[in-house]
PDB file of C-alpha atoms in Angstrom:
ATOM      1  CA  UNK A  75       6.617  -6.721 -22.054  1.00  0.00           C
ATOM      2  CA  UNK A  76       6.309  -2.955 -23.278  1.00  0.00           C
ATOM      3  CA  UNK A  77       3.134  -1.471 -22.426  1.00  0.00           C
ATOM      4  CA  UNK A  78       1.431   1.819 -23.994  1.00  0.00           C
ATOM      5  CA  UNK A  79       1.942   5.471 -22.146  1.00  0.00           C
ATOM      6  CA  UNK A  80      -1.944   5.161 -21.561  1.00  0.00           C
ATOM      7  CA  UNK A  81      -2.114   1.477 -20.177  1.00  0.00           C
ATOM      8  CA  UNK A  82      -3.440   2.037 -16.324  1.00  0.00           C
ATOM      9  CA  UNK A  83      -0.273   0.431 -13.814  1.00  0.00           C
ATOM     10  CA  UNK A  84      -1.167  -1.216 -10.572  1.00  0.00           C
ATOM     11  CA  UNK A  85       1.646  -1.943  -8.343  1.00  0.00           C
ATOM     12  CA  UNK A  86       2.329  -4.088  -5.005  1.00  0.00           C
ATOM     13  CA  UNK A  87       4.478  -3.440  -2.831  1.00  0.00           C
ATOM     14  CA  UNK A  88       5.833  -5.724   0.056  1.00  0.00           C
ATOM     15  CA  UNK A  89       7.579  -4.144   3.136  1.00  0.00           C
ATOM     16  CA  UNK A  90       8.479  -5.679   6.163  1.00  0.00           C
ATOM     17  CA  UNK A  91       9.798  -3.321   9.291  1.00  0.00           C
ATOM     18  CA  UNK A  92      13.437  -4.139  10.685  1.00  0.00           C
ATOM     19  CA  UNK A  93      13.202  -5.715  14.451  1.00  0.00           C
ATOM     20  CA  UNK A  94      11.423  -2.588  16.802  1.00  0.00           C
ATOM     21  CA  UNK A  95      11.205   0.015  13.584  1.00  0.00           C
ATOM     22  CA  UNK A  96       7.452  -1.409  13.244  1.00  0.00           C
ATOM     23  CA  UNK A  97       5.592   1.940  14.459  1.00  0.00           C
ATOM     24  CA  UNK A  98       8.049   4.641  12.326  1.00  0.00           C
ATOM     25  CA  UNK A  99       7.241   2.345   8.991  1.00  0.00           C
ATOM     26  CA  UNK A 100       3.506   2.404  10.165  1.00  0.00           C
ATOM     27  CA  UNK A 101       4.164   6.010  10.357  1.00  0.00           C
ATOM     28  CA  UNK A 102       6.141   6.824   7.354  1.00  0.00           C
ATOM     29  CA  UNK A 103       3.513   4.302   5.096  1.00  0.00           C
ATOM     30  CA  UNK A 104       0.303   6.279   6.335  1.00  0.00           C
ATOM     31  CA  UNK A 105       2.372   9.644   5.493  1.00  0.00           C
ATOM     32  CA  UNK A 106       2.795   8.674   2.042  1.00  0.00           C
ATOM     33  CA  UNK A 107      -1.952   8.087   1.662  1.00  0.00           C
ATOM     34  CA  UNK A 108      -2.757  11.822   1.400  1.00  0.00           C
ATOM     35  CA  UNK A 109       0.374  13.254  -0.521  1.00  0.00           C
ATOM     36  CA  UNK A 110      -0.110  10.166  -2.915  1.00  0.00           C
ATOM     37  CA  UNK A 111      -3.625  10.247  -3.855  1.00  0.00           C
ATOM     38  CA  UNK A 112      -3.325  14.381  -4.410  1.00  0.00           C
ATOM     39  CA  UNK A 113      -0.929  13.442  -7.418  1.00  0.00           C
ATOM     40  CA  UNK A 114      -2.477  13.882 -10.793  1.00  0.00           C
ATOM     41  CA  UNK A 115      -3.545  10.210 -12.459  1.00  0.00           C
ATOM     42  CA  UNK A 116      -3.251   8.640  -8.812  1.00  0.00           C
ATOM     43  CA  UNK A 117      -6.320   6.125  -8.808  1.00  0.00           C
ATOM     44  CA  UNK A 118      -6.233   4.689  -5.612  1.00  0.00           C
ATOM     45  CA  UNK A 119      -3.179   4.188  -2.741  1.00  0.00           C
ATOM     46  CA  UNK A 120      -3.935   1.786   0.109  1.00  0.00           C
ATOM     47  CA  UNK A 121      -1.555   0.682   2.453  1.00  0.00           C
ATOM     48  CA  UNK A 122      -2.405  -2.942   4.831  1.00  0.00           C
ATOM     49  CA  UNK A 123      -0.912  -4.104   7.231  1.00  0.00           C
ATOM     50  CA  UNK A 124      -0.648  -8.023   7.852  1.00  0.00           C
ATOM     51  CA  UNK A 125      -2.788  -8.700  11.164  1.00  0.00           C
ATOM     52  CA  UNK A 126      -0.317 -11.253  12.443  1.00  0.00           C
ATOM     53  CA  UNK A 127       2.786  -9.786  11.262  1.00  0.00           C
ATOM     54  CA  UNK A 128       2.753  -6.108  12.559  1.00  0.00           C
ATOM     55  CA  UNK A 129       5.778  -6.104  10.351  1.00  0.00           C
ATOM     56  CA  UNK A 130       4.889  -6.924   7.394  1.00  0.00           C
ATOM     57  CA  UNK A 131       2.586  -4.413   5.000  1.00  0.00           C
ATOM     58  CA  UNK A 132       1.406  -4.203   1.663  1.00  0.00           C
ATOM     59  CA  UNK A 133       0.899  -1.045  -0.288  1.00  0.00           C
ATOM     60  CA  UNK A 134      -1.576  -1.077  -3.625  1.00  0.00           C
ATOM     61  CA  UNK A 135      -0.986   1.975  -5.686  1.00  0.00           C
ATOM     62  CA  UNK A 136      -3.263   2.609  -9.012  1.00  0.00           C
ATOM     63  CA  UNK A 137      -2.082   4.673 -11.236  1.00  0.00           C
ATOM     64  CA  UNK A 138      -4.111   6.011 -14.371  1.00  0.00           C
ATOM     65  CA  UNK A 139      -0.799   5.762 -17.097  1.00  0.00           C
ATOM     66  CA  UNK A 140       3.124   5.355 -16.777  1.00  0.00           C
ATOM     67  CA  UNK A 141       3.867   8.893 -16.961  1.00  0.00           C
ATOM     68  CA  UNK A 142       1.768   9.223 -13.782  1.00  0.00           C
ATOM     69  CA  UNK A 143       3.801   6.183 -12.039  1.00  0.00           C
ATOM     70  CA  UNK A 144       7.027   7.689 -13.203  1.00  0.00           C
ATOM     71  CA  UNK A 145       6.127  10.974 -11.224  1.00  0.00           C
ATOM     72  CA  UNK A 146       5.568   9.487  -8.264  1.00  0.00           C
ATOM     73  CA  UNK A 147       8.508   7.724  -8.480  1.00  0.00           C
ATOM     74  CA  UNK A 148      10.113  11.435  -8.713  1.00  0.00           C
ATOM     75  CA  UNK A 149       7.946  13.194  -6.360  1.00  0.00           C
ATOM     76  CA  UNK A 150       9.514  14.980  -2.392  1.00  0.00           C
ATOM     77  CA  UNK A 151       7.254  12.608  -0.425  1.00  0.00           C
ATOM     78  CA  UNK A 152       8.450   9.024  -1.458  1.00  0.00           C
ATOM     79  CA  UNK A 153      11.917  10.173  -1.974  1.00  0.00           C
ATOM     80  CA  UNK A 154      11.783  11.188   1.820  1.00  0.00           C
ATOM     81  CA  UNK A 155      10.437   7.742   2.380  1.00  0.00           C
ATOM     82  CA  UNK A 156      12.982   5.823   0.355  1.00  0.00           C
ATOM     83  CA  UNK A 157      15.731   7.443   2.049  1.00  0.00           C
ATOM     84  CA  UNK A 158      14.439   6.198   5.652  1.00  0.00           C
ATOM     85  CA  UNK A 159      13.543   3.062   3.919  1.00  0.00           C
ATOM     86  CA  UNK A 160      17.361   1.454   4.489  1.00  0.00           C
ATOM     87  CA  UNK A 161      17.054   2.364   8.344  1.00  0.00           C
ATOM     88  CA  UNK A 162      13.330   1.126   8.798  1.00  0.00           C
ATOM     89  CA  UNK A 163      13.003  -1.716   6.639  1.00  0.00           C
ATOM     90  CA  UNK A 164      14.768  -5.289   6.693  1.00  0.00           C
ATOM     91  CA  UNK A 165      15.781  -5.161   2.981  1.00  0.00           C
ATOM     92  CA  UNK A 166      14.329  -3.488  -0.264  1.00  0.00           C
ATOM     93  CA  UNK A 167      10.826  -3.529  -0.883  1.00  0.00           C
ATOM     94  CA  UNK A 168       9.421  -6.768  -3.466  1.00  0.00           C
ATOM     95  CA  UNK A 169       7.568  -4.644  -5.647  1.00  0.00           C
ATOM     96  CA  UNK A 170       5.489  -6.672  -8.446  1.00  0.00           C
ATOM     97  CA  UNK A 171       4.279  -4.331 -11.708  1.00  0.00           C
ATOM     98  CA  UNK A 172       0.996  -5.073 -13.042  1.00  0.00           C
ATOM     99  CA  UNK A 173      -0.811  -3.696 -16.451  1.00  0.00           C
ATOM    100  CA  UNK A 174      -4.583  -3.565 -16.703  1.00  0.00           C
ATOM    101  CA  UNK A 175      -5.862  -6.089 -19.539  1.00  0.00           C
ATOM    102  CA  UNK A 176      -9.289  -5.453 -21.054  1.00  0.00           C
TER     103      UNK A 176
END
C-alpha cells in the first residue's frame, strides 16, 4: 500500500529487554520522549511499559506525514538508541506501520 507524503503515520513498536538489561532499556526508551516530541511534525511519543512483564514495552509514535517519520528515523537520538538496541534488547524490535483513514 503506497500512502501520500501528507497521510499522518502512527507506529508501534514492541521491545522486550534481554535477561537483567530491563532498567538501561527503561532508561534509553524514556531518553528518546523529550528529544522525540521536539522534532518538527512529531504528534505524540509515548512509551508503556507492560505491568507484568517489566520487559516488555510498547512505544506509540504519531507522526504528522512520512517525511517527518523518515527524519526521525535519521535523527542523533534514535540512532544512539538503535546502536545499544543489539546489547539491550532480546531481538529486533516488531514494529507495525499504520496510516490514518478518514
Amino acid at each position: 500500500m503506497t500512502t501520500s507524503s501528507s497521510t499522518a503515520i502512527t507506529l508501534i513498536a514492541r521491545l522486550r529487554a534481554a535477561d537483567g538489561k530491563e532498567q538501561a532499556v527503561r532508561e534509553m526508551a524514556l531518553s528518546l520522549v523529550e528529544p522525540t516530541l521536539a522534532e518538527p511534525g512529531c504528534l505524540s511519543y509515548r512509551p508503556y511499559q507492560d505491568p507484568v512483564e517489566p520487559g516488555s514495552w510498547i512505544v506509540v509514535e504519531e507522526w504528522a506525514d512520512r517525511e517527518a517519520f523518515e527524519a526521525h528515523l535519521r535523527s542523533p537520538h534514535l540512532a544512539a538508541a538503535m546502536a545499544a538496541g543489539p546489547e539491550l534488547l532480546s531481538g529486533p524490535p516488531e514494529e507495525t506501520v499504520l496510516v490514518r483513514v478518514g
